């Protein structure tokens, strides 16, 4: 699972004789510590089925206002703290929205924190600084060098419960260290893409399956084999100027073409290694 997804999804765990509680679930123990039961207090499938039975009838403006109210209330509840509170700010939509909602409900400048890189292609600190200035937060930023990040690698196993192959864990570690100097709790914009379908795969899966699902699997497999034998280096050389990674796209196309159904195809979309 780790090699396939670059992390270990619930309920599995990389530690022996251990499992993770599923998202939206609660464990109930007796007074002597015996596990009594595990149940779901929130279930996505149940919510979707309920929404289908009772579809939203408001306008796009009503929906915008309703979402704003729900998010504002959620942020307000998370701001109830008896310790110094702040937020991580990258300058992207998700973290900027969280900080904006925090500042709108705070009587003093919110403490915000950002990590910057000297490489312009990876640096989002300039956007975070602009958002912080616009919202009037008390902003702190730290520029990190490549060697600074590498020095953290030996400590990663002590910080995270399980290995996950995402380079963001290093700047996340750094921004936590930075924030800890001023606050004890920090909100972030993590989860925005999952909640609001920001990843293209959410819409691509159904669209692609609608196009290829009616083609017999043996024929799709034949096409996949043809793609696998194409001169990838030559194709990449021709399209390099357009910024297209043909090899990557062909590899993904081969995986999708040989899927037996839509569920398997989506699973392959989120799999980095078969």
JSON list of C-alpha atoms in Angstrom, two decimals, residues 11-214:
[
{"chain": "A", "resi": 11, "resn": "UNK", "atom": "CA", "xyz": [-7.69, 1.19, 8.41]},
{"chain": "A", "resi": 12, "resn": "UNK", "atom": "CA", "xyz": [-4.27, -0.29, 7.61]},
{"chain": "A", "resi": 13, "resn": "UNK", "atom": "CA", "xyz": [-1.15, 0.65, 9.51]},
{"chain": "A", "resi": 14, "resn": "UNK", "atom": "CA", "xyz": [2.52, 0.04, 8.83]},
{"chain": "A", "resi": 15, "resn": "UNK", "atom": "CA", "xyz": [3.03, -0.99, 12.47]},
{"chain": "A", "resi": 16, "resn": "UNK", "atom": "CA", "xyz": [2.42, -4.65, 13.40]},
{"chain": "A", "resi": 17, "resn": "UNK", "atom": "CA", "xyz": [-0.83, -5.55, 15.20]},
{"chain": "A", "resi": 18, "resn": "UNK", "atom": "CA", "xyz": [-2.08, -1.99, 14.75]},
{"chain": "A", "resi": 19, "resn": "UNK", "atom": "CA", "xyz": [-4.86, -0.38, 12.74]},
{"chain": "A", "resi": 20, "resn": "UNK", "atom": "CA", "xyz": [-6.04, 3.19, 12.27]},
{"chain": "A", "resi": 21, "resn": "UNK", "atom": "CA", "xyz": [-9.54, 4.34, 13.10]},
{"chain": "A", "resi": 22, "resn": "UNK", "atom": "CA", "xyz": [-11.45, 5.00, 9.88]},
{"chain": "A", "resi": 23, "resn": "UNK", "atom": "CA", "xyz": [-12.31, 8.64, 9.01]},
{"chain": "A", "resi": 24, "resn": "UNK", "atom": "CA", "xyz": [-15.55, 9.80, 10.63]},
{"chain": "A", "resi": 25, "resn": "UNK", "atom": "CA", "xyz": [-15.48, 7.01, 13.23]},
{"chain": "A", "resi": 26, "resn": "UNK", "atom": "CA", "xyz": [-15.36, 6.82, 17.02]},
{"chain": "A", "resi": 27, "resn": "UNK", "atom": "CA", "xyz": [-13.99, 4.18, 19.37]},
{"chain": "A", "resi": 28, "resn": "UNK", "atom": "CA", "xyz": [-15.91, 3.48, 22.59]},
{"chain": "A", "resi": 29, "resn": "UNK", "atom": "CA", "xyz": [-14.10, 1.97, 25.56]},
{"chain": "A", "resi": 30, "resn": "UNK", "atom": "CA", "xyz": [-15.40, 0.66, 28.87]},
{"chain": "A", "resi": 31, "resn": "UNK", "atom": "CA", "xyz": [-14.10, 2.05, 32.15]},
{"chain": "A", "resi": 32, "resn": "UNK", "atom": "CA", "xyz": [-11.48, -0.72, 32.38]},
{"chain": "A", "resi": 33, "resn": "UNK", "atom": "CA", "xyz": [-10.11, 0.11, 28.92]},
{"chain": "A", "resi": 34, "resn": "UNK", "atom": "CA", "xyz": [-11.82, -2.68, 26.97]},
{"chain": "A", "resi": 35, "resn": "UNK", "atom": "CA", "xyz": [-12.77, -1.72, 23.43]},
{"chain": "A", "resi": 36, "resn": "UNK", "atom": "CA", "xyz": [-16.57, -1.91, 23.23]},
{"chain": "A", "resi": 37, "resn": "UNK", "atom": "CA", "xyz": [-17.32, -0.80, 19.67]},
{"chain": "A", "resi": 38, "resn": "UNK", "atom": "CA", "xyz": [-16.36, 1.36, 16.74]},
{"chain": "A", "resi": 39, "resn": "UNK", "atom": "CA", "xyz": [-19.04, 3.31, 14.88]},
{"chain": "A", "resi": 40, "resn": "UNK", "atom": "CA", "xyz": [-19.30, 6.02, 12.24]},
{"chain": "A", "resi": 41, "resn": "UNK", "atom": "CA", "xyz": [-20.68, 9.38, 13.37]},
{"chain": "A", "resi": 42, "resn": "UNK", "atom": "CA", "xyz": [-20.42, 10.70, 9.79]},
{"chain": "A", "resi": 43, "resn": "UNK", "atom": "CA", "xyz": [-20.58, 8.77, 6.54]},
{"chain": "A", "resi": 44, "resn": "UNK", "atom": "CA", "xyz": [-20.06, 10.31, 3.09]},
{"chain": "A", "resi": 45, "resn": "UNK", "atom": "CA", "xyz": [-22.23, 7.74, 1.30]},
{"chain": "A", "resi": 46, "resn": "UNK", "atom": "CA", "xyz": [-25.13, 8.32, 3.71]},
{"chain": "A", "resi": 47, "resn": "UNK", "atom": "CA", "xyz": [-24.86, 12.10, 3.25]},
{"chain": "A", "resi": 48, "resn": "UNK", "atom": "CA", "xyz": [-24.84, 11.77, -0.54]},
{"chain": "A", "resi": 49, "resn": "UNK", "atom": "CA", "xyz": [-27.88, 9.50, -0.52]},
{"chain": "A", "resi": 50, "resn": "UNK", "atom": "CA", "xyz": [-29.70, 11.96, 1.74]},
{"chain": "A", "resi": 51, "resn": "UNK", "atom": "CA", "xyz": [-28.81, 14.85, -0.59]},
{"chain": "A", "resi": 52, "resn": "UNK", "atom": "CA", "xyz": [-30.19, 12.93, -3.57]},
{"chain": "A", "resi": 53, "resn": "UNK", "atom": "CA", "xyz": [-33.50, 12.44, -1.75]},
{"chain": "A", "resi": 54, "resn": "UNK", "atom": "CA", "xyz": [-33.59, 16.09, -0.66]},
{"chain": "A", "resi": 55, "resn": "UNK", "atom": "CA", "xyz": [-31.75, 18.12, -3.32]},
{"chain": "A", "resi": 56, "resn": "UNK", "atom": "CA", "xyz": [-30.66, 21.68, -2.57]},
{"chain": "A", "resi": 57, "resn": "UNK", "atom": "CA", "xyz": [-33.17, 24.11, -4.06]},
{"chain": "A", "resi": 58, "resn": "UNK", "atom": "CA", "xyz": [-31.44, 27.43, -3.48]},
{"chain": "A", "resi": 59, "resn": "UNK", "atom": "CA", "xyz": [-29.70, 29.61, -6.07]},
{"chain": "A", "resi": 60, "resn": "UNK", "atom": "CA", "xyz": [-25.94, 29.81, -6.55]},
{"chain": "A", "resi": 61, "resn": "UNK", "atom": "CA", "xyz": [-26.01, 32.96, -4.39]},
{"chain": "A", "resi": 62, "resn": "UNK", "atom": "CA", "xyz": [-27.90, 31.10, -1.65]},
{"chain": "A", "resi": 63, "resn": "UNK", "atom": "CA", "xyz": [-25.36, 28.28, -1.82]},
{"chain": "A", "resi": 64, "resn": "UNK", "atom": "CA", "xyz": [-22.47, 30.75, -1.59]},
{"chain": "A", "resi": 65, "resn": "UNK", "atom": "CA", "xyz": [-23.96, 32.38, 1.51]},
{"chain": "A", "resi": 66, "resn": "UNK", "atom": "CA", "xyz": [-24.75, 29.02, 3.12]},
{"chain": "A", "resi": 67, "resn": "UNK", "atom": "CA", "xyz": [-21.21, 27.71, 2.57]},
{"chain": "A", "resi": 68, "resn": "UNK", "atom": "CA", "xyz": [-19.80, 30.97, 3.93]},
{"chain": "A", "resi": 69, "resn": "UNK", "atom": "CA", "xyz": [-21.89, 30.60, 7.09]},
{"chain": "A", "resi": 70, "resn": "UNK", "atom": "CA", "xyz": [-20.92, 26.96, 7.60]},
{"chain": "A", "resi": 71, "resn": "UNK", "atom": "CA", "xyz": [-17.21, 27.68, 7.10]},
{"chain": "A", "resi": 72, "resn": "UNK", "atom": "CA", "xyz": [-17.34, 30.75, 9.35]},
{"chain": "A", "resi": 73, "resn": "UNK", "atom": "CA", "xyz": [-18.98, 28.72, 12.13]},
{"chain": "A", "resi": 74, "resn": "UNK", "atom": "CA", "xyz": [-16.45, 25.91, 11.74]},
{"chain": "A", "resi": 75, "resn": "UNK", "atom": "CA", "xyz": [-13.51, 28.33, 11.94]},
{"chain": "A", "resi": 76, "resn": "UNK", "atom": "CA", "xyz": [-15.12, 30.07, 14.92]},
{"chain": "A", "resi": 77, "resn": "UNK", "atom": "CA", "xyz": [-15.39, 26.76, 16.77]},
{"chain": "A", "resi": 78, "resn": "UNK", "atom": "CA", "xyz": [-11.75, 25.90, 16.03]},
{"chain": "A", "resi": 79, "resn": "UNK", "atom": "CA", "xyz": [-10.66, 29.31, 17.35]},
{"chain": "A", "resi": 80, "resn": "UNK", "atom": "CA", "xyz": [-11.98, 28.50, 20.83]},
{"chain": "A", "resi": 81, "resn": "UNK", "atom": "CA", "xyz": [-8.67, 27.94, 22.56]},
{"chain": "A", "resi": 82, "resn": "UNK", "atom": "CA", "xyz": [-7.05, 28.65, 25.91]},
{"chain": "A", "resi": 83, "resn": "UNK", "atom": "CA", "xyz": [-3.60, 28.76, 24.28]},
{"chain": "A", "resi": 84, "resn": "UNK", "atom": "CA", "xyz": [-2.10, 31.15, 21.65]},
{"chain": "A", "resi": 85, "resn": "UNK", "atom": "CA", "xyz": [-3.62, 30.46, 18.22]},
{"chain": "A", "resi": 86, "resn": "UNK", "atom": "CA", "xyz": [-2.37, 31.11, 14.71]},
{"chain": "A", "resi": 87, "resn": "UNK", "atom": "CA", "xyz": [-2.56, 29.83, 11.13]},
{"chain": "A", "resi": 88, "resn": "UNK", "atom": "CA", "xyz": [-0.37, 28.53, 8.33]},
{"chain": "A", "resi": 89, "resn": "UNK", "atom": "CA", "xyz": [-0.63, 30.72, 5.24]},
{"chain": "A", "resi": 90, "resn": "UNK", "atom": "CA", "xyz": [0.64, 29.63, 1.82]},
{"chain": "A", "resi": 91, "resn": "UNK", "atom": "CA", "xyz": [-1.13, 32.26, -0.27]},
{"chain": "A", "resi": 92, "resn": "UNK", "atom": "CA", "xyz": [-3.32, 29.65, -1.95]},
{"chain": "A", "resi": 93, "resn": "UNK", "atom": "CA", "xyz": [-7.13, 29.68, -1.96]},
{"chain": "A", "resi": 94, "resn": "UNK", "atom": "CA", "xyz": [-7.62, 27.25, 0.93]},
{"chain": "A", "resi": 95, "resn": "UNK", "atom": "CA", "xyz": [-5.31, 28.71, 3.57]},
{"chain": "A", "resi": 96, "resn": "UNK", "atom": "CA", "xyz": [-6.14, 32.28, 2.51]},
{"chain": "A", "resi": 97, "resn": "UNK", "atom": "CA", "xyz": [-9.84, 31.59, 3.03]},
{"chain": "A", "resi": 98, "resn": "UNK", "atom": "CA", "xyz": [-9.26, 30.12, 6.50]},
{"chain": "A", "resi": 99, "resn": "UNK", "atom": "CA", "xyz": [-7.12, 33.10, 7.55]},
{"chain": "A", "resi": 100, "resn": "UNK", "atom": "CA", "xyz": [-9.65, 35.57, 6.10]},
{"chain": "A", "resi": 101, "resn": "UNK", "atom": "CA", "xyz": [-12.45, 33.96, 8.14]},
{"chain": "A", "resi": 102, "resn": "UNK", "atom": "CA", "xyz": [-10.23, 33.98, 11.24]},
{"chain": "A", "resi": 103, "resn": "UNK", "atom": "CA", "xyz": [-9.31, 37.65, 10.84]},
{"chain": "A", "resi": 104, "resn": "UNK", "atom": "CA", "xyz": [-12.95, 38.62, 10.26]},
{"chain": "A", "resi": 105, "resn": "UNK", "atom": "CA", "xyz": [-13.81, 37.15, 13.68]},
{"chain": "A", "resi": 106, "resn": "UNK", "atom": "CA", "xyz": [-10.75, 38.33, 15.59]},
{"chain": "A", "resi": 107, "resn": "UNK", "atom": "CA", "xyz": [-10.36, 41.61, 17.44]},
{"chain": "A", "resi": 108, "resn": "UNK", "atom": "CA", "xyz": [-6.59, 41.63, 16.87]},
{"chain": "A", "resi": 109, "resn": "UNK", "atom": "CA", "xyz": [-4.25, 40.63, 14.03]},
{"chain": "A", "resi": 110, "resn": "UNK", "atom": "CA", "xyz": [-4.09, 36.86, 13.54]},
{"chain": "A", "resi": 111, "resn": "UNK", "atom": "CA", "xyz": [-0.63, 35.31, 13.79]},
{"chain": "A", "resi": 112, "resn": "UNK", "atom": "CA", "xyz": [0.21, 33.79, 10.37]},
{"chain": "A", "resi": 113, "resn": "UNK", "atom": "CA", "xyz": [3.28, 31.81, 9.29]},
{"chain": "A", "resi": 114, "resn": "UNK", "atom": "CA", "xyz": [4.80, 30.98, 5.91]},
{"chain": "A", "resi": 115, "resn": "UNK", "atom": "CA", "xyz": [7.84, 29.17, 4.54]},
{"chain": "A", "resi": 116, "resn": "UNK", "atom": "CA", "xyz": [9.65, 30.56, 1.52]},
{"chain": "A", "resi": 117, "resn": "UNK", "atom": "CA", "xyz": [12.21, 29.16, -0.92]},
{"chain": "A", "resi": 118, "resn": "UNK", "atom": "CA", "xyz": [14.90, 31.04, -2.81]},
{"chain": "A", "resi": 119, "resn": "UNK", "atom": "CA", "xyz": [13.95, 29.09, -5.96]},
{"chain": "A", "resi": 120, "resn": "UNK", "atom": "CA", "xyz": [11.23, 31.19, -7.61]},
{"chain": "A", "resi": 121, "resn": "UNK", "atom": "CA", "xyz": [9.53, 28.13, -9.15]},
{"chain": "A", "resi": 122, "resn": "UNK", "atom": "CA", "xyz": [8.74, 26.74, -5.66]},
{"chain": "A", "resi": 123, "resn": "UNK", "atom": "CA", "xyz": [8.27, 29.95, -3.71]},
{"chain": "A", "resi": 124, "resn": "UNK", "atom": "CA", "xyz": [4.76, 30.82, -2.55]},
{"chain": "A", "resi": 125, "resn": "UNK", "atom": "CA", "xyz": [5.87, 33.16, 0.24]},
{"chain": "A", "resi": 126, "resn": "UNK", "atom": "CA", "xyz": [5.37, 36.26, -1.92]},
{"chain": "A", "resi": 127, "resn": "UNK", "atom": "CA", "xyz": [1.68, 35.39, -2.33]},
{"chain": "A", "resi": 128, "resn": "UNK", "atom": "CA", "xyz": [1.30, 34.64, 1.37]},
{"chain": "A", "resi": 129, "resn": "UNK", "atom": "CA", "xyz": [2.90, 37.97, 2.26]},
{"chain": "A", "resi": 130, "resn": "UNK", "atom": "CA", "xyz": [0.51, 39.80, -0.08]},
{"chain": "A", "resi": 131, "resn": "UNK", "atom": "CA", "xyz": [-2.52, 38.07, 1.47]},
{"chain": "A", "resi": 132, "resn": "UNK", "atom": "CA", "xyz": [-1.24, 38.78, 4.99]},
{"chain": "A", "resi": 133, "resn": "UNK", "atom": "CA", "xyz": [-0.76, 42.45, 4.16]},
{"chain": "A", "resi": 134, "resn": "UNK", "atom": "CA", "xyz": [-4.25, 42.67, 2.64]},
{"chain": "A", "resi": 135, "resn": "UNK", "atom": "CA", "xyz": [-5.92, 40.99, 5.63]},
{"chain": "A", "resi": 136, "resn": "UNK", "atom": "CA", "xyz": [-3.80, 42.82, 8.21]},
{"chain": "A", "resi": 137, "resn": "UNK", "atom": "CA", "xyz": [-2.38, 39.76, 9.98]},
{"chain": "A", "resi": 138, "resn": "UNK", "atom": "CA", "xyz": [0.77, 39.62, 12.09]},
{"chain": "A", "resi": 139, "resn": "UNK", "atom": "CA", "xyz": [2.87, 37.72, 9.58]},
{"chain": "A", "resi": 140, "resn": "UNK", "atom": "CA", "xyz": [6.09, 35.74, 10.10]},
{"chain": "A", "resi": 141, "resn": "UNK", "atom": "CA", "xyz": [8.02, 34.11, 7.26]},
{"chain": "A", "resi": 142, "resn": "UNK", "atom": "CA", "xyz": [11.20, 32.07, 7.00]},
{"chain": "A", "resi": 143, "resn": "UNK", "atom": "CA", "xyz": [13.17, 31.33, 3.85]},
{"chain": "A", "resi": 144, "resn": "UNK", "atom": "CA", "xyz": [14.61, 27.82, 3.76]},
{"chain": "A", "resi": 145, "resn": "UNK", "atom": "CA", "xyz": [17.61, 26.53, 1.79]},
{"chain": "A", "resi": 146, "resn": "UNK", "atom": "CA", "xyz": [17.87, 23.01, 0.34]},
{"chain": "A", "resi": 147, "resn": "UNK", "atom": "CA", "xyz": [20.52, 22.06, 2.91]},
{"chain": "A", "resi": 148, "resn": "UNK", "atom": "CA", "xyz": [18.24, 23.19, 5.74]},
{"chain": "A", "resi": 149, "resn": "UNK", "atom": "CA", "xyz": [15.55, 20.78, 4.52]},
{"chain": "A", "resi": 150, "resn": "UNK", "atom": "CA", "xyz": [18.00, 17.88, 4.13]},
{"chain": "A", "resi": 151, "resn": "UNK", "atom": "CA", "xyz": [19.22, 18.38, 7.69]},
{"chain": "A", "resi": 152, "resn": "UNK", "atom": "CA", "xyz": [15.68, 17.62, 8.90]},
{"chain": "A", "resi": 153, "resn": "UNK", "atom": "CA", "xyz": [15.46, 14.20, 7.21]},
{"chain": "A", "resi": 154, "resn": "UNK", "atom": "CA", "xyz": [16.94, 12.21, 10.16]},
{"chain": "A", "resi": 155, "resn": "UNK", "atom": "CA", "xyz": [14.21, 13.63, 12.43]},
{"chain": "A", "resi": 156, "resn": "UNK", "atom": "CA", "xyz": [11.28, 12.82, 10.15]},
{"chain": "A", "resi": 157, "resn": "UNK", "atom": "CA", "xyz": [10.76, 9.33, 11.62]},
{"chain": "A", "resi": 158, "resn": "UNK", "atom": "CA", "xyz": [10.46, 10.89, 15.09]},
{"chain": "A", "resi": 159, "resn": "UNK", "atom": "CA", "xyz": [7.87, 13.44, 13.96]},
{"chain": "A", "resi": 160, "resn": "UNK", "atom": "CA", "xyz": [5.43, 11.45, 11.81]},
{"chain": "A", "resi": 161, "resn": "UNK", "atom": "CA", "xyz": [3.61, 8.28, 12.88]},
{"chain": "A", "resi": 162, "resn": "UNK", "atom": "CA", "xyz": [4.09, 6.57, 9.52]},
{"chain": "A", "resi": 163, "resn": "UNK", "atom": "CA", "xyz": [6.23, 7.16, 6.43]},
{"chain": "A", "resi": 164, "resn": "UNK", "atom": "CA", "xyz": [4.61, 9.00, 3.53]},
{"chain": "A", "resi": 165, "resn": "UNK", "atom": "CA", "xyz": [6.42, 10.01, 0.36]},
{"chain": "A", "resi": 166, "resn": "UNK", "atom": "CA", "xyz": [5.45, 13.66, 0.08]},
{"chain": "A", "resi": 167, "resn": "UNK", "atom": "CA", "xyz": [8.11, 16.36, -0.06]},
{"chain": "A", "resi": 168, "resn": "UNK", "atom": "CA", "xyz": [5.70, 18.75, 1.70]},
{"chain": "A", "resi": 169, "resn": "UNK", "atom": "CA", "xyz": [6.44, 17.03, 5.01]},
{"chain": "A", "resi": 170, "resn": "UNK", "atom": "CA", "xyz": [9.75, 18.92, 5.23]},
{"chain": "A", "resi": 171, "resn": "UNK", "atom": "CA", "xyz": [8.39, 22.48, 4.88]},
{"chain": "A", "resi": 172, "resn": "UNK", "atom": "CA", "xyz": [5.45, 21.44, 7.08]},
{"chain": "A", "resi": 173, "resn": "UNK", "atom": "CA", "xyz": [7.93, 20.45, 9.77]},
{"chain": "A", "resi": 174, "resn": "UNK", "atom": "CA", "xyz": [9.78, 23.76, 9.38]},
{"chain": "A", "resi": 175, "resn": "UNK", "atom": "CA", "xyz": [6.65, 25.93, 9.51]},
{"chain": "A", "resi": 176, "resn": "UNK", "atom": "CA", "xyz": [5.54, 24.10, 12.67]},
{"chain": "A", "resi": 177, "resn": "UNK", "atom": "CA", "xyz": [8.87, 24.86, 14.30]},
{"chain": "A", "resi": 178, "resn": "UNK", "atom": "CA", "xyz": [8.52, 28.49, 13.23]},
{"chain": "A", "resi": 179, "resn": "UNK", "atom": "CA", "xyz": [4.96, 28.80, 14.54]},
{"chain": "A", "resi": 180, "resn": "UNK", "atom": "CA", "xyz": [5.79, 27.11, 17.85]},
{"chain": "A", "resi": 181, "resn": "UNK", "atom": "CA", "xyz": [7.84, 30.15, 18.84]},
{"chain": "A", "resi": 182, "resn": "UNK", "atom": "CA", "xyz": [4.66, 32.24, 19.03]},
{"chain": "A", "resi": 183, "resn": "UNK", "atom": "CA", "xyz": [1.60, 29.94, 19.15]},
{"chain": "A", "resi": 184, "resn": "UNK", "atom": "CA", "xyz": [0.61, 26.51, 20.40]},
{"chain": "A", "resi": 185, "resn": "UNK", "atom": "CA", "xyz": [-2.24, 25.76, 17.95]},
{"chain": "A", "resi": 186, "resn": "UNK", "atom": "CA", "xyz": [-2.38, 26.60, 14.24]},
{"chain": "A", "resi": 187, "resn": "UNK", "atom": "CA", "xyz": [-5.15, 26.17, 11.66]},
{"chain": "A", "resi": 188, "resn": "UNK", "atom": "CA", "xyz": [-4.36, 25.28, 8.05]},
{"chain": "A", "resi": 189, "resn": "UNK", "atom": "CA", "xyz": [-6.08, 24.92, 4.69]},
{"chain": "A", "resi": 190, "resn": "UNK", "atom": "CA", "xyz": [-5.47, 21.17, 4.42]},
{"chain": "A", "resi": 191, "resn": "UNK", "atom": "CA", "xyz": [-8.47, 19.24, 3.11]},
{"chain": "A", "resi": 192, "resn": "UNK", "atom": "CA", "xyz": [-9.89, 21.95, 0.88]},
{"chain": "A", "resi": 193, "resn": "UNK", "atom": "CA", "xyz": [-9.28, 20.04, -2.34]},
{"chain": "A", "resi": 194, "resn": "UNK", "atom": "CA", "xyz": [-10.85, 16.92, -0.88]},
{"chain": "A", "resi": 195, "resn": "UNK", "atom": "CA", "xyz": [-13.95, 18.71, 0.43]},
{"chain": "A", "resi": 196, "resn": "UNK", "atom": "CA", "xyz": [-14.54, 20.84, -2.67]},
{"chain": "A", "resi": 197, "resn": "UNK", "atom": "CA", "xyz": [-13.35, 18.38, -5.35]},
{"chain": "A", "resi": 198, "resn": "UNK", "atom": "CA", "xyz": [-10.34, 20.47, -6.29]},
{"chain": "A", "resi": 199, "resn": "UNK", "atom": "CA", "xyz": [-8.44, 17.53, -7.79]},
{"chain": "A", "resi": 200, "resn": "UNK", "atom": "CA", "xyz": [-9.11, 16.88, -11.46]},
{"chain": "A", "resi": 201, "resn": "UNK", "atom": "CA", "xyz": [-9.35, 13.12, -10.92]},
{"chain": "A", "resi": 202, "resn": "UNK", "atom": "CA", "xyz": [-12.76, 13.54, -9.27]},
{"chain": "A", "resi": 203, "resn": "UNK", "atom": "CA", "xyz": [-14.32, 14.64, -12.54]},
{"chain": "A", "resi": 204, "resn": "UNK", "atom": "CA", "xyz": [-11.90, 12.90, -14.91]},
{"chain": "A", "resi": 205, "resn": "UNK", "atom": "CA", "xyz": [-12.73, 9.38, -13.71]},
{"chain": "A", "resi": 206, "resn": "UNK", "atom": "CA", "xyz": [-16.35, 9.49, -14.81]},
{"chain": "A", "resi": 207, "resn": "UNK", "atom": "CA", "xyz": [-15.60, 11.44, -17.99]},
{"chain": "A", "resi": 208, "resn": "UNK", "atom": "CA", "xyz": [-12.89, 9.01, -19.13]},
{"chain": "A", "resi": 209, "resn": "UNK", "atom": "CA", "xyz": [-14.97, 5.94, -18.29]},
{"chain": "A", "resi": 210, "resn": "UNK", "atom": "CA", "xyz": [-17.90, 7.31, -20.28]},
{"chain": "A", "resi": 211, "resn": "UNK", "atom": "CA", "xyz": [-15.59, 7.45, -23.31]},
{"chain": "A", "resi": 212, "resn": "UNK", "atom": "CA", "xyz": [-13.87, 4.06, -22.99]},
{"chain": "A", "resi": 213, "resn": "UNK", "atom": "CA", "xyz": [-16.27, 1.96, -20.90]},
{"chain": "A", "resi": 214, "resn": "UNK", "atom": "CA", "xyz": [-18.22, 0.79, -23.96]}
]
